[in-house]
Amino acid sequence: MIQSETLEGHQDIFQDSVEDELELSAVRHRPEGLEQLEAQTRFSRKELQILYRGFKNECPSGVVNEETFKDIYSQFFPQGDASTYAHFLFNAFDTDHNGSVSFEDFVMGLSILLRGTIQEKLNWAFNLYDINKDGYITKEEMLDIMKAIYDMMGKCTYPVLKEETPRQHVEVFFQKMDKNKDGVVTIDEFIDCCQNDENIMRSMHLFENVL
Amino acid sequence: MAAGVAAWLPFARAAAIGWMPVASTPMPIPPQDKKKGKDGLIILNVSGTKFQTWRTTLERYPDTLLGSTERDFFFHEETNEYFFDRDPDIFRHILNFYRTGKLHYPRQECISAYDEELAFFGIIPEIIGDCCYEEYKDRRRENAERLQDDEEMDMSNDVTPVNLTHREFLWRAFENPHTSTLALVFYYVTGFFIAISVMANVVETVPCGTLPNRSKEVSCGDRYALAFFCLDTACVMIFTFEYLLRLIAAPSRYKFMKSVMSVIDVVAIMPYYIGLVMTDNDQVSGAFVTLRVFRVFRIFKFSRHSAGLRILGYTLKSCASELGFLLFSLTMAIIIFATVMFYAEKGSTASKFTSIPAAFWYTIVTMTTLGYGDMVPKTIVGKVFGSICSLSGVLVIALPVPVIVSNFSRIYHQSQRAEKRRAQRKTRLARIRAAKIRGTNAYMRYKQNGLLIDSLEEAAKEAGQALVGKAPHPPFESQHHHLLHCLEKTTNHEFVDEQTFQSNCMEISVMNKSGSRTSSLSSSPHGLSSCCSRRHRKKSSFSLPSTNNQELSTIQIRERPVANSRSSLNAKLDETVPLKCDEPYNTPSMVSLSAPAVTSSDGHGSTTTTAYSQSNIVRVSAL
């Protein structure tokens, strides 16, 4: 019976589109294979397994969206408001700017931060500060970042936080970093300056044994 | 902390690299991982039922029994497993919590058994997922009532902020009468006067016997005109006073004036004033009499006093469509039947059905099954249609009424549940907040103990002494504290707990007020004391408005000694280390700014942290 067959065919198509819709709404993401990630990052197989299990437990769908990210990051800083800084962090991790951090983004970021060279780490930090990713850190961008960091401290601090403190800190930062005094910090100025600062150099090695 | 936070800690720490270029002071040393915990399977034997899970799954929630070192108490060497002498059925749910992050309440379990298990394993019930939380709480309350326990239901209202403006205070007193006794008194007084006023209106019209020089009966209102007038005046004065107070206190006067209650208030008192203004003119006094009808609206003022009345009003408002349908269908039916009856009765002699509008009255009376009998059909056709009319009347009216009734019931139950949920939410959030504060306090204690221990450990090693080992902090805690410490270093500010912060605020303001010894300070109390009042306003950004430069510089000067003492703590060790640690906990009212290594023995012991750290130092240095 040709009629029933065509009817069935139509039904199949209809069901497929419905399923597609469902799949889109569920947004399941499966990461690339273990070997590929091992090649692309500096983590060992075991470490990747541990990382993935943790990641998948928190985000069964395989991706983190910004809200979840902010929630998670805020758990570590109960006294203050970590959401602004988490927003900047999210943008730094979401390298392809698709609004969600997949396991690959996550692991690439961690690989740079934990196992990268000093150059790479400084690059990453510069990318974090450069909010609009135009290659320059302006005072406004730095002020936003600074305010976000100070927000995480919350209100019950000693000494008492004042409104000018972030701005002053930005001034100090710019005095140190902006060599040609043109009001912006470029990547070279930044890397140069950091490499000459002993404190910063030492602190870059701080979290190497995290995993 | 919930939500498997331990799994994300490595990420948060890695991301801290983002602070490094910004910080100008060196970072603290990270804690060493004493031993890398192998990620192995853990066997949990619960009364014979074996559960297995990864070690890291359990360690996701380090403040519970299974996630912390507390489980070592239950380790059974012979069988190399952890044995718990507890209920395996409930344990299944607890283990699921570790796996999924959501705690569910199994409906078939006894509520107190479940509570006990949660308490044993160190899990707070407040993190039960929304799917099961309401049920859990309902069962719990039922249980408490059944056992006639004196479980203290937290019925307290919001914590009253100390310094509301008078206006806000007044508004709160009006809206929630049970916040203060004065408000309660006012509430009851107004209720009483409403009742008096309504009764006076009613009694006014009762016939009160005849006056000697008249034959007609006069109403009480005319007989005791003066008494009633005085009573009316008193009531109206109270109502006017109340209305004006509400108007003044309302946060948005325009919105208040538009609200239904305020309209009712105005309508209730207007007739009196209009009556005062109007003269004894014959034409106008007729209108004045009708105005008195509006006085009955005072009875609606009771809706402020009765929630049920408000619910009824709200129901009618929400059932507007059903009521509208009822009205519309009735009107249709009335017109149809009135027309039919008119034409049917047209033939009969001396029929009362003189016109279709005249037949309306008959139709209404018949459809609502009242049947006064002042108009009856006489022809057979009329009687037939009359009976059809009354039958259909019953149907038309009976249909929308259950809808209205069910609406009312739904809204009523909803308001009950809303009250319940609001009360639950407050306690729930309060307890979660308390847990957070405990976490913060853990960090404070870590700062006081941990740093000292670390530095003194090294000092002891140098001196060749065996150190009485303090229990090593679980790795999650020490890493988390290190992260917080890095943030402090980046921003050159320290975390303090709320009490210290409050007392700091107070003492800054006190110091300002007393025009202290430091020359650069000028007494402008409002600038810094406002930092305390700001606590009550929910602002995340912190600012000192209108500080003058002198105060700013003074505080800046104090910042540096703190930073120096911290860095010196990390960099070098000497005898003065314990005392230097003490300096950050000095309240700012320690005016002698001379040197960082200020001896604090004469310091203000007003803050508990100072006392605590002092006593702690004494104990430790005795080693």
XYZ file of N, CA, C and O in Angstrom, chain B residues 392-451:
240
model
N -34.596 26.737 33.018
C -33.323 27.156 32.420
C -32.569 28.087 33.349
O -31.345 28.155 33.322
N -33.314 28.810 34.180
C -32.649 29.690 35.130
C -31.730 28.924 36.050
O -30.575 29.314 36.294
N -32.241 27.819 36.550
C -31.428 27.004 37.451
C -30.135 26.596 36.760
O -29.048 26.690 37.324
N -30.265 26.159 35.523
C -29.076 25.687 34.800
C -28.070 26.817 34.594
O -26.888 26.676 34.858
N -28.595 27.939 34.108
C -27.677 29.024 33.741
C -26.901 29.525 34.950
O -25.721 29.857 34.860
N -27.590 29.568 36.084
C -26.885 30.086 37.256
C -25.966 29.032 37.850
O -24.882 29.334 38.344
N -26.378 27.786 37.799
C -25.577 26.752 38.447
C -24.264 26.509 37.732
O -23.330 25.969 38.316
N -24.178 26.869 36.448
C -22.963 26.507 35.720
C -21.706 27.286 36.147
O -20.711 26.662 36.467
N -21.717 28.613 36.134
C -20.451 29.285 36.476
C -20.115 29.256 37.959
O -18.968 29.491 38.329
N -21.082 28.981 38.810
C -20.810 29.082 40.251
C -19.718 28.121 40.729
O -18.817 28.532 41.462
N -19.734 26.858 40.328
C -18.641 25.998 40.812
C -17.269 26.462 40.371
O -16.280 26.273 41.085
N -17.213 27.081 39.197
C -15.922 27.595 38.748
C -15.425 28.663 39.709
O -14.262 28.669 40.119
N -16.345 29.527 40.094
C -15.951 30.580 41.024
C -15.528 29.981 42.361
O -14.534 30.377 42.971
N -16.286 28.969 42.794
C -15.969 28.340 44.078
C -14.599 27.683 44.034
O -13.778 27.827 44.953
N -14.331 26.983 42.934
C -13.043 26.285 42.859
C -11.912 27.308 42.758
O -10.833 27.102 43.308
N -12.168 28.412 42.098
C -11.162 29.468 42.052
C -10.825 29.969 43.432
O -9.670 30.122 43.804
N -11.871 30.208 44.183
C -11.671 30.701 45.537
C -10.840 29.716 46.345
O -9.887 30.073 47.041
N -11.222 28.431 46.241
C -10.499 27.423 47.015
C -9.046 27.356 46.589
O -8.132 27.280 47.414
N -8.805 27.439 45.291
C -7.434 27.366 44.802
C -6.620 28.549 45.308
O -5.506 28.380 45.811
N -7.203 29.745 45.237
C -6.464 30.930 45.663
C -6.204 30.879 47.159
O -5.136 31.234 47.643
N -7.194 30.391 47.877
C -7.031 30.322 49.323
C -5.882 29.381 49.685
O -5.005 29.724 50.489
N -5.888 28.197 49.070
C -4.813 27.247 49.376
C -3.463 27.766 48.916
O -2.443 27.546 49.557
N -3.492 28.465 47.799
C -2.240 29.021 47.302
C -1.657 30.012 48.288
O -0.458 30.009 48.554
N -2.532 30.861 48.855
C -2.016 31.839 49.797
C -1.492 31.146 51.035
O -0.476 31.550 51.600
N -2.140 30.071 51.424
C -1.627 29.312 52.566
C -0.246 28.766 52.258
O 0.691 28.869 53.043
N -0.117 28.187 51.070
C 1.159 27.578 50.700
C 2.239 28.631 50.533
O 3.400 28.386 50.840
N 1.829 29.809 50.045
C 2.817 30.876 49.881
C 3.379 31.284 51.229
O 4.585 31.512 51.375
N 2.493 31.356 52.228
C 2.961 31.672 53.572
C 3.953 30.634 54.057
O 5.019 30.946 54.579
N 3.583 29.372 53.848
C 4.455 28.271 54.273
C 5.812 28.386 53.616
O 6.858 28.302 54.247
N 5.776 28.561 52.295
C 7.030 28.573 51.564
C 7.904 29.736 51.990
O 9.119 29.609 52.099
N 7.266 30.860 52.265
C 8.046 32.015 52.671
C 8.758 31.746 53.987
O 9.923 32.060 54.159
N 8.047 31.139 54.909
C 8.649 30.849 56.212
C 9.779 29.838 56.055
O 10.848 29.988 56.639
N 9.531 28.817 55.218
C 10.568 27.801 55.022
C 11.804 28.418 54.395
O 12.930 28.132 54.754
N 11.558 29.286 53.441
C 12.671 29.838 52.680
C 13.607 30.625 53.578
O 14.820 30.527 53.450
N 13.014 31.349 54.482
C 13.853 32.176 55.337
C 14.778 31.326 56.175
O 15.978 31.562 56.248
N 14.208 30.301 56.837
C 15.051 29.452 57.685
C 16.083 28.749 56.833
O 17.238 28.613 57.207
N 15.647 28.295 55.660
C 16.546 27.551 54.796
C 17.744 28.395 54.398
O 18.889 27.973 54.522
N 17.462 29.599 53.923
C 18.549 30.457 53.500
C 19.434 30.827 54.677
O 20.653 30.931 54.545
N 18.787 31.001 55.838
C 19.585 31.375 57.009
C 20.569 30.277 57.353
O 21.734 30.550 57.660
N 20.116 29.036 57.268
C 21.029 27.969 57.647
C 22.136 27.797 56.615
O 23.283 27.530 56.964
N 21.794 27.955 55.358
C 22.845 27.837 54.341
C 23.853 28.954 54.528
O 25.067 28.761 54.393
N 23.342 30.110 54.881
C 24.242 31.232 55.108
C 25.144 30.964 56.290
O 26.329 31.292 56.276
N 24.539 30.348 57.317
C 25.342 30.031 58.504
C 26.463 29.069 58.142
O 27.592 29.201 58.628
N 26.161 28.111 57.275
C 27.206 27.174 56.861
C 28.311 27.907 56.128
O 29.494 27.630 56.304
N 27.918 28.882 55.304
C 28.925 29.658 54.584
C 29.806 30.418 55.560
O 31.020 30.486 55.387
N 29.145 30.980 56.557
C 29.921 31.761 57.521
C 30.886 30.854 58.267
O 32.017 31.251 58.557
N 30.437 29.629 58.517
C 31.354 28.702 59.160
C 32.578 28.489 58.293
O 33.695 28.391 58.795
N 32.346 28.417 56.988
C 33.477 28.264 56.078
C 34.413 29.454 56.171
O 35.640 29.303 56.203
N 33.801 30.646 56.231
C 34.637 31.837 56.343
C 35.428 31.813 57.633
O 36.622 32.112 57.651
N 34.721 31.444 58.719
C 35.421 31.417 60.005
C 36.532 30.391 59.999
O 37.552 30.573 60.659
N 36.302 29.306 59.238
C 37.374 28.312 59.143
C 38.617 28.954 58.560
O 39.739 28.673 58.991
N 38.381 29.833 57.590
C 39.533 30.490 56.985
C 40.211 31.409 57.972
O 41.450 31.484 58.020
N 39.398 32.123 58.786
C 39.998 33.003 59.788
C 40.853 32.203 60.750
O 41.965 32.593 61.084
N 40.295 31.081 61.195
C 41.048 30.266 62.158
C 42.315 29.756 61.515
O 43.372 29.702 62.120
N 42.186 29.375 60.236
C 43.371 28.898 59.525
C 44.441 29.968 59.515
O 45.615 29.692 59.738
N 44.001 31.202 59.254
C 44.998 32.260 59.197
C 45.714 32.405 60.524
O 46.919 32.577 60.576
N 44.955 32.295 61.594
C 45.590 32.503 62.892
C 46.450 31.314 63.282
O 47.514 31.478 63.829
N 45.930 30.106 63.012
C 46.695 28.925 63.412
C 47.717 28.542 62.368
O 48.875 28.347 62.651
N 47.213 28.434 61.150
C 47.991 27.751 60.109
C 49.318 28.410 59.818
O 50.355 27.765 59.747
N 49.281 29.711 59.672
C 50.521 30.384 59.333
C 51.521 30.249 60.452
O 52.694 30.008 60.243
